[in-house]
PDB file of C-alpha atoms in Angstrom:
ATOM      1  CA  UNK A  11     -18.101 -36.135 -60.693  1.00 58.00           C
ATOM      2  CA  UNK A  12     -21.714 -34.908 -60.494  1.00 57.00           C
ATOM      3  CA  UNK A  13     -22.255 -30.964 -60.914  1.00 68.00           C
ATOM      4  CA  UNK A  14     -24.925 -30.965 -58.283  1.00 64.00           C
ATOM      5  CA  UNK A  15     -27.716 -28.593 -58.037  1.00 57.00           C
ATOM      6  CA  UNK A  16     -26.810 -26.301 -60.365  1.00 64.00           C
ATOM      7  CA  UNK A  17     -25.787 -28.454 -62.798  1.00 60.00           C
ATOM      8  CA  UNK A  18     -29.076 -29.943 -63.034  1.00 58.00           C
ATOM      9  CA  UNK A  19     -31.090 -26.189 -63.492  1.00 54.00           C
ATOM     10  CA  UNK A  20     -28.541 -25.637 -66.467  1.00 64.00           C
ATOM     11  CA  UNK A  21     -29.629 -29.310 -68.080  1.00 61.00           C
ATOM     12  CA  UNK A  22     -33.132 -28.051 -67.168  1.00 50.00           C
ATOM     13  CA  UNK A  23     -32.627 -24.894 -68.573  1.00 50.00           C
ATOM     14  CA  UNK A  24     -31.226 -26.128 -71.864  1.00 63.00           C
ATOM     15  CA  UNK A  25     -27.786 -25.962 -70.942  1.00 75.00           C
ATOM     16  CA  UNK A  26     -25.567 -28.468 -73.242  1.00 91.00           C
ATOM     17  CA  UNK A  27     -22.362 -30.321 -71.904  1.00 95.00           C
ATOM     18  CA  UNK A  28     -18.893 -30.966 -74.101  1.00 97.00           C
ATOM     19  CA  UNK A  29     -15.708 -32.333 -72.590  1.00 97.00           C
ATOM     20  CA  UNK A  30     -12.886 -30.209 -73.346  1.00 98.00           C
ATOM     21  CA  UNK A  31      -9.273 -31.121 -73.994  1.00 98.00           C
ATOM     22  CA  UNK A  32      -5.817 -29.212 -73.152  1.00 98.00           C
ATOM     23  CA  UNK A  33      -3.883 -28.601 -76.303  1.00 98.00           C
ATOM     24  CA  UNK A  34      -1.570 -26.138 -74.791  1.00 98.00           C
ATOM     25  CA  UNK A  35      -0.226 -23.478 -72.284  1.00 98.00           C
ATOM     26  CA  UNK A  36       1.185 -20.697 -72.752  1.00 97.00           C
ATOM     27  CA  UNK A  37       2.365 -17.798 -70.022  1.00 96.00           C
ATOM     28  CA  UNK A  38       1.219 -14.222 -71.007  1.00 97.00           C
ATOM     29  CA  UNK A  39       1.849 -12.746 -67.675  1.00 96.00           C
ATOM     30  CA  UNK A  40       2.801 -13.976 -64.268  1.00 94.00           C
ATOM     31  CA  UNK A  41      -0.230 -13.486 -63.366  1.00 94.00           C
ATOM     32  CA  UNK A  42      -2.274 -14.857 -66.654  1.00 96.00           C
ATOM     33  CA  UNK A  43      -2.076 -18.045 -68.524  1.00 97.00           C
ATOM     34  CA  UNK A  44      -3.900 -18.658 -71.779  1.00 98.00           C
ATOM     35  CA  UNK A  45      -4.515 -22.623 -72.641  1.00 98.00           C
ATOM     36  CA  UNK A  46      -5.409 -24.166 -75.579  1.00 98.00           C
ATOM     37  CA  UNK A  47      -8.314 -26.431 -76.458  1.00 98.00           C
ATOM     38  CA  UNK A  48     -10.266 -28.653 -78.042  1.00 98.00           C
ATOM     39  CA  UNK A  49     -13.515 -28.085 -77.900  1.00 97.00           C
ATOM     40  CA  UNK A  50     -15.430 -31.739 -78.120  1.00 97.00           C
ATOM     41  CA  UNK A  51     -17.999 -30.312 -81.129  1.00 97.00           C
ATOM     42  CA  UNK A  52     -19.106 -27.091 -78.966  1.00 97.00           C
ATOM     43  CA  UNK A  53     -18.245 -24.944 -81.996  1.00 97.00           C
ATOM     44  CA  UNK A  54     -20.020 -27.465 -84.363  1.00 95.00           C
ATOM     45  CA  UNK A  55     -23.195 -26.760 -82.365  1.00 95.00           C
ATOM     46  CA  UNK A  56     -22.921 -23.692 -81.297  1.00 94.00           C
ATOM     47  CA  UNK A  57     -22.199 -20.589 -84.119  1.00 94.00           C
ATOM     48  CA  UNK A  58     -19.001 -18.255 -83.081  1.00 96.00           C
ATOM     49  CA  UNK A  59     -20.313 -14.235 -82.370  1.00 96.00           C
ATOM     50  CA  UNK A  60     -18.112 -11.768 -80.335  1.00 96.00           C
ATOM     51  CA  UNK A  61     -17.860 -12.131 -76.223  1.00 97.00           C
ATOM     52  CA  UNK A  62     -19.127 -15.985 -77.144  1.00 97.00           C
ATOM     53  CA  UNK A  63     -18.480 -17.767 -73.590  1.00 97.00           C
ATOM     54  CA  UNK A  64     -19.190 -20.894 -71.802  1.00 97.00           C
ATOM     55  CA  UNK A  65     -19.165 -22.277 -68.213  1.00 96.00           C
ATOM     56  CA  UNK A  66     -16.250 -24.186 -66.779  1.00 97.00           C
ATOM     57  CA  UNK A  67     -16.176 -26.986 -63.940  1.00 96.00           C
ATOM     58  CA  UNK A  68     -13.698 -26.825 -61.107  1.00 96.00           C
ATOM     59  CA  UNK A  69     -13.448 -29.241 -58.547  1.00 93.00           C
ATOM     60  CA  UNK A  70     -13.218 -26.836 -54.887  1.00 89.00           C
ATOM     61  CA  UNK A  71     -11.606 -28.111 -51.937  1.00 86.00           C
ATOM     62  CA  UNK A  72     -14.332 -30.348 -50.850  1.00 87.00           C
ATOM     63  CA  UNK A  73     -13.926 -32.075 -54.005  1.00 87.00           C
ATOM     64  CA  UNK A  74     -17.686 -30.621 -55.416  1.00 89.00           C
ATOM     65  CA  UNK A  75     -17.621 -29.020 -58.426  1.00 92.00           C
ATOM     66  CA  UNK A  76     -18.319 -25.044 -59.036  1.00 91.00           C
ATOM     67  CA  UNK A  77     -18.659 -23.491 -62.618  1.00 93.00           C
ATOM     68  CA  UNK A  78     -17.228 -20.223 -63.766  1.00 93.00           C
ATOM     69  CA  UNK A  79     -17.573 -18.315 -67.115  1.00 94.00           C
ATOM     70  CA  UNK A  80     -14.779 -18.119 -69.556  1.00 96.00           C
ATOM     71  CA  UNK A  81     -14.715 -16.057 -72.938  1.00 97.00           C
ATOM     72  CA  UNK A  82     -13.514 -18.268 -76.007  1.00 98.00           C
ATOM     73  CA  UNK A  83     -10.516 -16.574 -77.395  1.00 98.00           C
ATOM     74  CA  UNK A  84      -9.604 -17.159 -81.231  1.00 98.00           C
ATOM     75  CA  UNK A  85     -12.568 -19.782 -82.187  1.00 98.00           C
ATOM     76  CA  UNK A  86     -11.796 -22.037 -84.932  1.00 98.00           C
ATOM     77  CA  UNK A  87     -15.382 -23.458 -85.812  1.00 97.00           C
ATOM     78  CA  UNK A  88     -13.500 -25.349 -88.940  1.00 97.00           C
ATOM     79  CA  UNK A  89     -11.023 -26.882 -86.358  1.00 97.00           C
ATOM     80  CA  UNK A  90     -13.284 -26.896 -83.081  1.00 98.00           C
ATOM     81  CA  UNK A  91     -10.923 -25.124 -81.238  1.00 98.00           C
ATOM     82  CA  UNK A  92      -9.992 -22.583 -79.399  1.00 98.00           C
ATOM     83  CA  UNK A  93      -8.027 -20.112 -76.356  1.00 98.00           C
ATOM     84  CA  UNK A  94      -9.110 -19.895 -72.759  1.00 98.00           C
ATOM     85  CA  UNK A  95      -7.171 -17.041 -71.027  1.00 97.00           C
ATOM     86  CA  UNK A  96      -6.998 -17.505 -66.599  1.00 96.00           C
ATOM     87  CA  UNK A  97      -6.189 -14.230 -64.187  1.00 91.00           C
ATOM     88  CA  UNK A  98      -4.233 -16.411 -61.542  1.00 89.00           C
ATOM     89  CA  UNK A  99      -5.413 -15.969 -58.118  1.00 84.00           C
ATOM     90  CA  UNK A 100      -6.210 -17.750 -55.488  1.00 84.00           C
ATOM     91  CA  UNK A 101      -9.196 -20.714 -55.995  1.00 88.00           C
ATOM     92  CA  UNK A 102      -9.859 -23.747 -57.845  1.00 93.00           C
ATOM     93  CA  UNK A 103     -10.155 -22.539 -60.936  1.00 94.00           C
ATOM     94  CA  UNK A 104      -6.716 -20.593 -61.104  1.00 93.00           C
ATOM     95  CA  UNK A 105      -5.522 -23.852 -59.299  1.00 94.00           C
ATOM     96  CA  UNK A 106      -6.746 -25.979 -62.112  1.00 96.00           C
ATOM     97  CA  UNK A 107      -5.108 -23.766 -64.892  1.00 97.00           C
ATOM     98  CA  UNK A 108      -1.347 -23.619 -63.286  1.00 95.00           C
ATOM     99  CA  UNK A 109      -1.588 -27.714 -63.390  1.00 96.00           C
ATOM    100  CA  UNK A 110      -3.127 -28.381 -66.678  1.00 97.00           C
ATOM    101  CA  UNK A 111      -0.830 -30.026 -69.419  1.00 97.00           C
ATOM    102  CA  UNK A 112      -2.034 -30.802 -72.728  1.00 98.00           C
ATOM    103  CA  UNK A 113      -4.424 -33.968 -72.569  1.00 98.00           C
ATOM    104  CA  UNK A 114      -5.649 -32.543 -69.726  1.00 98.00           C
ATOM    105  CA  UNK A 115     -10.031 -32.716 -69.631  1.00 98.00           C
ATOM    106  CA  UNK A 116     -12.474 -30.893 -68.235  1.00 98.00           C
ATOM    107  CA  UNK A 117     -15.728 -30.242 -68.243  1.00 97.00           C
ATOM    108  CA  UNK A 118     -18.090 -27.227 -70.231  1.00 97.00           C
ATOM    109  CA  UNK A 119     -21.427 -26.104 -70.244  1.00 96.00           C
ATOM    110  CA  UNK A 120     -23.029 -23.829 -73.045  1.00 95.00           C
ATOM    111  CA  UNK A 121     -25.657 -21.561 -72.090  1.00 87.00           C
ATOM    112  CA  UNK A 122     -26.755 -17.713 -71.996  1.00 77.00           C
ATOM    113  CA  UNK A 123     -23.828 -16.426 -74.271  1.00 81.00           C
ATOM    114  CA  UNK A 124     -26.002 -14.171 -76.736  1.00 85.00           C
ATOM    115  CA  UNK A 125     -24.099 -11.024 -77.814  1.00 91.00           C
ATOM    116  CA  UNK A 126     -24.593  -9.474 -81.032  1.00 92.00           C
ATOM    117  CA  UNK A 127     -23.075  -6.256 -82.644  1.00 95.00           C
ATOM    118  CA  UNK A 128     -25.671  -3.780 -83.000  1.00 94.00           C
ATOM    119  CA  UNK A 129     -26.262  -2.670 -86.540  1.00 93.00           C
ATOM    120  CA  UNK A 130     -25.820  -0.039 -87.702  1.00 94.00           C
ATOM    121  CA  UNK A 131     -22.723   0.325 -85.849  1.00 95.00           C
ATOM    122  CA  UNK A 132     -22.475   3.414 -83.839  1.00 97.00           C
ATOM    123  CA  UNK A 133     -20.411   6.114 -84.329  1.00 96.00           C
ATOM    124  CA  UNK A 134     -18.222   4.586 -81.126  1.00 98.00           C
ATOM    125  CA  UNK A 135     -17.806   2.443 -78.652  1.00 98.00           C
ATOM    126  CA  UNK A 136     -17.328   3.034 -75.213  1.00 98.00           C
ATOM    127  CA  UNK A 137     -16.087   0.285 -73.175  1.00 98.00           C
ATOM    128  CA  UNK A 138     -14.963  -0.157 -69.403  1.00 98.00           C
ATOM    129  CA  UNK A 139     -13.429  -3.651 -68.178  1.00 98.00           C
ATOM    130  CA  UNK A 140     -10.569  -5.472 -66.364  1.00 97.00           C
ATOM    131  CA  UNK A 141      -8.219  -8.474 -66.904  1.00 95.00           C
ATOM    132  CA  UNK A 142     -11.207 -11.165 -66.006  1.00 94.00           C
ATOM    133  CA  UNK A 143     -13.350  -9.474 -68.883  1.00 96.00           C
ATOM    134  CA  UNK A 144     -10.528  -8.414 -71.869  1.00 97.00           C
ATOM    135  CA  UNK A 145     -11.030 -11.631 -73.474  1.00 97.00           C
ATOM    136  CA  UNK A 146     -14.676 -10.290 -74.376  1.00 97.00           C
ATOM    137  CA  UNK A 147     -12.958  -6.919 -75.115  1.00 98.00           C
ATOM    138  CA  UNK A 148     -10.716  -8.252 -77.247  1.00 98.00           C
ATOM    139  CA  UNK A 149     -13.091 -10.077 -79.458  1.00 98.00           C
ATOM    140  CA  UNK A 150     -15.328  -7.524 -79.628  1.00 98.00           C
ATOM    141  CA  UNK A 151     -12.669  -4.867 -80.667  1.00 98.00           C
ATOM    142  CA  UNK A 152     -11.831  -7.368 -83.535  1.00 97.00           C
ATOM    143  CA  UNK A 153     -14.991  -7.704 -84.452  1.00 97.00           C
ATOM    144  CA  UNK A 154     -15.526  -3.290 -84.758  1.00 97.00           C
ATOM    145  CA  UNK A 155     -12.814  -3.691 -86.909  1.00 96.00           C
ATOM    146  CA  UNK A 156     -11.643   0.199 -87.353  1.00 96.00           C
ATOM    147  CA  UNK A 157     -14.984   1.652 -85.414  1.00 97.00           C
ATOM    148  CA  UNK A 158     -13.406   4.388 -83.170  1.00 98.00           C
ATOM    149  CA  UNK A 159     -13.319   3.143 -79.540  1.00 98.00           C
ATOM    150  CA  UNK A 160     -12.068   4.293 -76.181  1.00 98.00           C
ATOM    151  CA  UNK A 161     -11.489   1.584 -73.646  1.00 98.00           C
ATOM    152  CA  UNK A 162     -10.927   2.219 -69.969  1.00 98.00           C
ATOM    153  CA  UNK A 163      -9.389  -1.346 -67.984  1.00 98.00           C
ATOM    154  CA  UNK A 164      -8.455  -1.265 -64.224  1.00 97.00           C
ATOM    155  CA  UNK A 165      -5.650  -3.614 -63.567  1.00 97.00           C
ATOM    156  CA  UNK A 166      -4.520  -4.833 -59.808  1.00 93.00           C
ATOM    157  CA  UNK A 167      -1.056  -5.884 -60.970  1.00 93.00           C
ATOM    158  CA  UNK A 168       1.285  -4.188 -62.436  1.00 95.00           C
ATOM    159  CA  UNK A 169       2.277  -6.743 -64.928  1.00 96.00           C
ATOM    160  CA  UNK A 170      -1.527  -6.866 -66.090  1.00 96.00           C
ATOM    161  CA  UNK A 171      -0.626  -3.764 -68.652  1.00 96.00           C
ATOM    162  CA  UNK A 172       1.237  -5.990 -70.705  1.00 96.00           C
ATOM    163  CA  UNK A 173      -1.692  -8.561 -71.608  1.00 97.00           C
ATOM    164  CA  UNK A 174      -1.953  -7.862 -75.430  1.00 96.00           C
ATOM    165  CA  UNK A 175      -4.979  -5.243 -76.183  1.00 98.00           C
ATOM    166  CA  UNK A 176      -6.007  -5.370 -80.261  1.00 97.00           C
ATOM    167  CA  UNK A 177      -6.930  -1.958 -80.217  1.00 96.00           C
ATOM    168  CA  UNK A 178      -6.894  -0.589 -83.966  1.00 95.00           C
ATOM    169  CA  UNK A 179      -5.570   2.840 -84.772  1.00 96.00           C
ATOM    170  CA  UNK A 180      -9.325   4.242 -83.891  1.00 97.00           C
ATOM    171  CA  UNK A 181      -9.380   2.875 -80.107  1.00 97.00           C
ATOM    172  CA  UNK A 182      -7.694   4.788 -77.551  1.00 98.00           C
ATOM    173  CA  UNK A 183      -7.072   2.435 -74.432  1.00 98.00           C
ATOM    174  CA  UNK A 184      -6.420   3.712 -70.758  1.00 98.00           C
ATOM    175  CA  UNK A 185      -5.286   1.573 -68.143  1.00 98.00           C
ATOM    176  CA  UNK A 186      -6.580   2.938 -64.227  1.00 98.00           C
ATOM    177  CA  UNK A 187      -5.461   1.046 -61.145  1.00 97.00           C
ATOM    178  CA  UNK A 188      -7.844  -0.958 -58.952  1.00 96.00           C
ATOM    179  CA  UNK A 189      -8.365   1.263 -55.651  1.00 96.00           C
ATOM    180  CA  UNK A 190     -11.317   1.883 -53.334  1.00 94.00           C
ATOM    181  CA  UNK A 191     -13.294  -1.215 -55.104  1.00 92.00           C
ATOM    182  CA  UNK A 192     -13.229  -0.020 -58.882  1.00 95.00           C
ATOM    183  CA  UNK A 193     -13.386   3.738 -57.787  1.00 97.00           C
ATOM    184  CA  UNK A 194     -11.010   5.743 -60.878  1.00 97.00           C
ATOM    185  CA  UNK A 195     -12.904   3.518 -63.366  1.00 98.00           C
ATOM    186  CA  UNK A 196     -16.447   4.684 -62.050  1.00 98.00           C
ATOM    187  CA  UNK A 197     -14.931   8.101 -61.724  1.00 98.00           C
ATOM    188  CA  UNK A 198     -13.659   7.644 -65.882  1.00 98.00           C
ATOM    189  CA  UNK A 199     -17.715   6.659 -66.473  1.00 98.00           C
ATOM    190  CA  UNK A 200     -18.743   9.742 -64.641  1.00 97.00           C
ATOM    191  CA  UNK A 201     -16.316  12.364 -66.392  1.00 97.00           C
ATOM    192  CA  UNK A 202     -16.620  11.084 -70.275  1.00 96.00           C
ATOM    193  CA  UNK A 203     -18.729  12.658 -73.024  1.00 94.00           C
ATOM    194  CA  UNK A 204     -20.372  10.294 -74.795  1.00 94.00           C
ATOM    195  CA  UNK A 205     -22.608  10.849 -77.899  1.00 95.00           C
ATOM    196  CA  UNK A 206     -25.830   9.962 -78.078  1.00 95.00           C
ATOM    197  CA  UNK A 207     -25.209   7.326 -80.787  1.00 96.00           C
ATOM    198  CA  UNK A 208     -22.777   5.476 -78.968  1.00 98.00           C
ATOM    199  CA  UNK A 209     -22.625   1.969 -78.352  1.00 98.00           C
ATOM    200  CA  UNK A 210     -21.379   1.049 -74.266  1.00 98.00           C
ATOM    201  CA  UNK A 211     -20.119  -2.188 -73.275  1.00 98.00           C
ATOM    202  CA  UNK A 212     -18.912  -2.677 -69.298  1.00 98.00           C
ATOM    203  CA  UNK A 213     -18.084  -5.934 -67.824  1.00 98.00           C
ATOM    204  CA  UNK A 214     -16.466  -5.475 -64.676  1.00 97.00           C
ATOM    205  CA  UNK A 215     -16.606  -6.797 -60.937  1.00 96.00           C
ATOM    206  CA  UNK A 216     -20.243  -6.722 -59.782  1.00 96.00           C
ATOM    207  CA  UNK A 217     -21.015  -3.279 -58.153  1.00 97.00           C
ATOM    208  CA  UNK A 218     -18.614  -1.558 -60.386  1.00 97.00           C
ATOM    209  CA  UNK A 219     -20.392  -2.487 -63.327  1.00 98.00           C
ATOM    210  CA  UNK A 220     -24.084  -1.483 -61.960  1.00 98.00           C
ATOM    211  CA  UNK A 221     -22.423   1.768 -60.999  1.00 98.00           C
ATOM    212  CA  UNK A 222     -21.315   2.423 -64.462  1.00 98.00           C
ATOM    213  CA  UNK A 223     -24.338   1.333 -66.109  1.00 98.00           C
ATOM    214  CA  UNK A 224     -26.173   3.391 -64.071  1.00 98.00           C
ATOM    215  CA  UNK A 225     -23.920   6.233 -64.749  1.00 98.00           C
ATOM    216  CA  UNK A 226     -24.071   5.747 -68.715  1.00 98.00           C
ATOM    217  CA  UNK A 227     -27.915   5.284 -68.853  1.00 97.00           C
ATOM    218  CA  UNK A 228     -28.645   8.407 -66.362  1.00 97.00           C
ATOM    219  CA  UNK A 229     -25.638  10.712 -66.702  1.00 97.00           C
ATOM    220  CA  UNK A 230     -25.082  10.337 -70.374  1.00 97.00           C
ATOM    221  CA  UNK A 231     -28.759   9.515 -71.422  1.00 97.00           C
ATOM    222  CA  UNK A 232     -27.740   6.294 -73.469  1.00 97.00           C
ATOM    223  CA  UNK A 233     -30.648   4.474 -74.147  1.00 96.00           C
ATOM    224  CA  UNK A 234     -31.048   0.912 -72.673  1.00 96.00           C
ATOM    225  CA  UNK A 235     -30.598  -1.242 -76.519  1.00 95.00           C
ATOM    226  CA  UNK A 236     -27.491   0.913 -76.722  1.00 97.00           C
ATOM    227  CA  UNK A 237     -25.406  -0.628 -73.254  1.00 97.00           C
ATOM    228  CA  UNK A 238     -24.238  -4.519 -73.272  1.00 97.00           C
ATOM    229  CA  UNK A 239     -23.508  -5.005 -69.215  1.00 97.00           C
ATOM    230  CA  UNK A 240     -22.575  -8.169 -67.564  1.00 95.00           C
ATOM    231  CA  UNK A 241     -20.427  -8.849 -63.945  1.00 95.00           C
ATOM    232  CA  UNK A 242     -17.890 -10.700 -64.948  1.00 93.00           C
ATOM    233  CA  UNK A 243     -16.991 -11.592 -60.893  1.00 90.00           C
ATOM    234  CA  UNK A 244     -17.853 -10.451 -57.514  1.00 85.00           C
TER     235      UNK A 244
END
C-alpha cells in the first residue's frame, strides 16, 4: 500500500523504511495497550538514545495510509526489539493496536528522532507531559538515573494514573486532570521555581506545549539549549 505524498518527502528527506513484526500484547490500562516487536534491523542501523522514536503507518478509513510517531519503549539493539505503548481512542491507529496479534506487520519509518542528554547534567529536570508522551518520559527518567526531577502529567482518564511512571527516589511526579485544553498543567509551568541550571523537557498536545515553552523560556529565564519541546498531538 503506497504511503503517498508524504511518504515520498520522508524517502526524499532521508527517511529509512523497516517492516515491523507483532511479538506481543499486553493490556496496561483500559485505555493503553503496549505491543511487542520486532524491529526488522531498525536498531541495527539506527543507535538507541533516550525519547528514540519512529513513524508508524495506519491504513484510515479510505484505505490510504497516515503515519504517526511512537516512542520505542525498552530497546534491545542486541535482540532488535522492542515496546510500542497505544493511548486507545478513537482512529486508525488505536484501531490497528486493539486488532494486532503477534505476527501481525506493519510498516516504520526512521527519521528526525535526535535527543541527547545534555552534559553536564543539570542540577534537575523539569518535565511536563501526558499519556501520548510518557513513553519519552519514561526513557528519559531512566536514562537521569537518580538526577532529581519533578514531573507534572495531565491525564483525561481516570485509569491513566496507573500507567507505570519509573520515577527514582529523586523525581517527584504530579498527576493534573485535562480541563480547559491543558489549562492546570500550563498553570503548574507558570507557578514553579525553577533554577537557572535546570534542564526542561515538555511534550504535550500542540498549544499546550508552546504555552509552556514559552512560559519556561520567558517566565523562568531558561535559556533556549536548556528546553527539549516537541507536540506530541494536536
Amino acid at each position: 500500500m503506497s504511503k503517498g505524498f508524504n511518504g515520498l518527502v520522508l524517502k526524499a528527506f532521508g527517511g529509512s523504511d523497516y517492516r515491523l513484526t507483532v511479538t506481543s500484547s499486553r493490556q496496561i490500562t483500559d485505555s493503553y495497550l503496549r505491543l511487542g516487536f520486532t524491529g526488522g534491523g531498525l536498531l541495527a542501523d539506527h543507535p538507541i538514545h533516550p525519547t528514540q522514536w519512529i513513524r508508524l503507518w495506519f491504513a484510515d478509513d479510505t484505505g490510504a495510509l497516515q503515519q504517526r510517531g511512537y516512542t520505542l519503549v525498552d530497546p534491545d539493539a542486541d535482540n532488535d526489539t522492542f515496546d510500542i505503548e497505544f493511548a486507545i481512542h478513537e482512529g486508525p491507529a488505536a484501531r490497528w493496536a486493539r486488532q494486532a496479534q503477534p505476527g501481525t506487520e506493519i510498516e516504520a519509518t526512521v527519521m528526525g528522532s535526535k535527543f541527547r542528554l545534555p552534559d553536564p547534567l543539570p542540577s534537575e529536570f523539569i518535565i511536563f507531559g501526558d499519556t501520548a508522551s510518557l513513553p519519552a518520559i519514561n526513557s528519559l527518567l531512566d536514562a537521569i538515573g537518580d538526577t532529581p526531577a519533578r514531573v507534572w502529567l495531565e491525564w483525561q482518564h481516570e485509569s491513566d494514573k496507573d500507567i507505570p511512571v519509573r520515577a527514582s527516589d529523586t523525581a517527584t511526579v504530579t498527576w493534573l486532570e485535562r480541563i480547559n485544553d491543558g489549562q492546570l498543567l500550563r498553570e503548574a509551568a507558570e507557578q514553579i521555581t525553577c533554577p537557572p541550571d535546570a534542564f526542561a523537557w515538555i511534550g504535550c498536545d500542540g498549544l499546550t506545549t508552546r504555552s509552556i515553552t514559552q512560559t519556561i523560556r520567558g517566565q523562568h529565564a531558561l535559556p533556549k539549549h536548556s528546553v527539549k519541546a516537541q507536540a506530541y498531538w494536536k
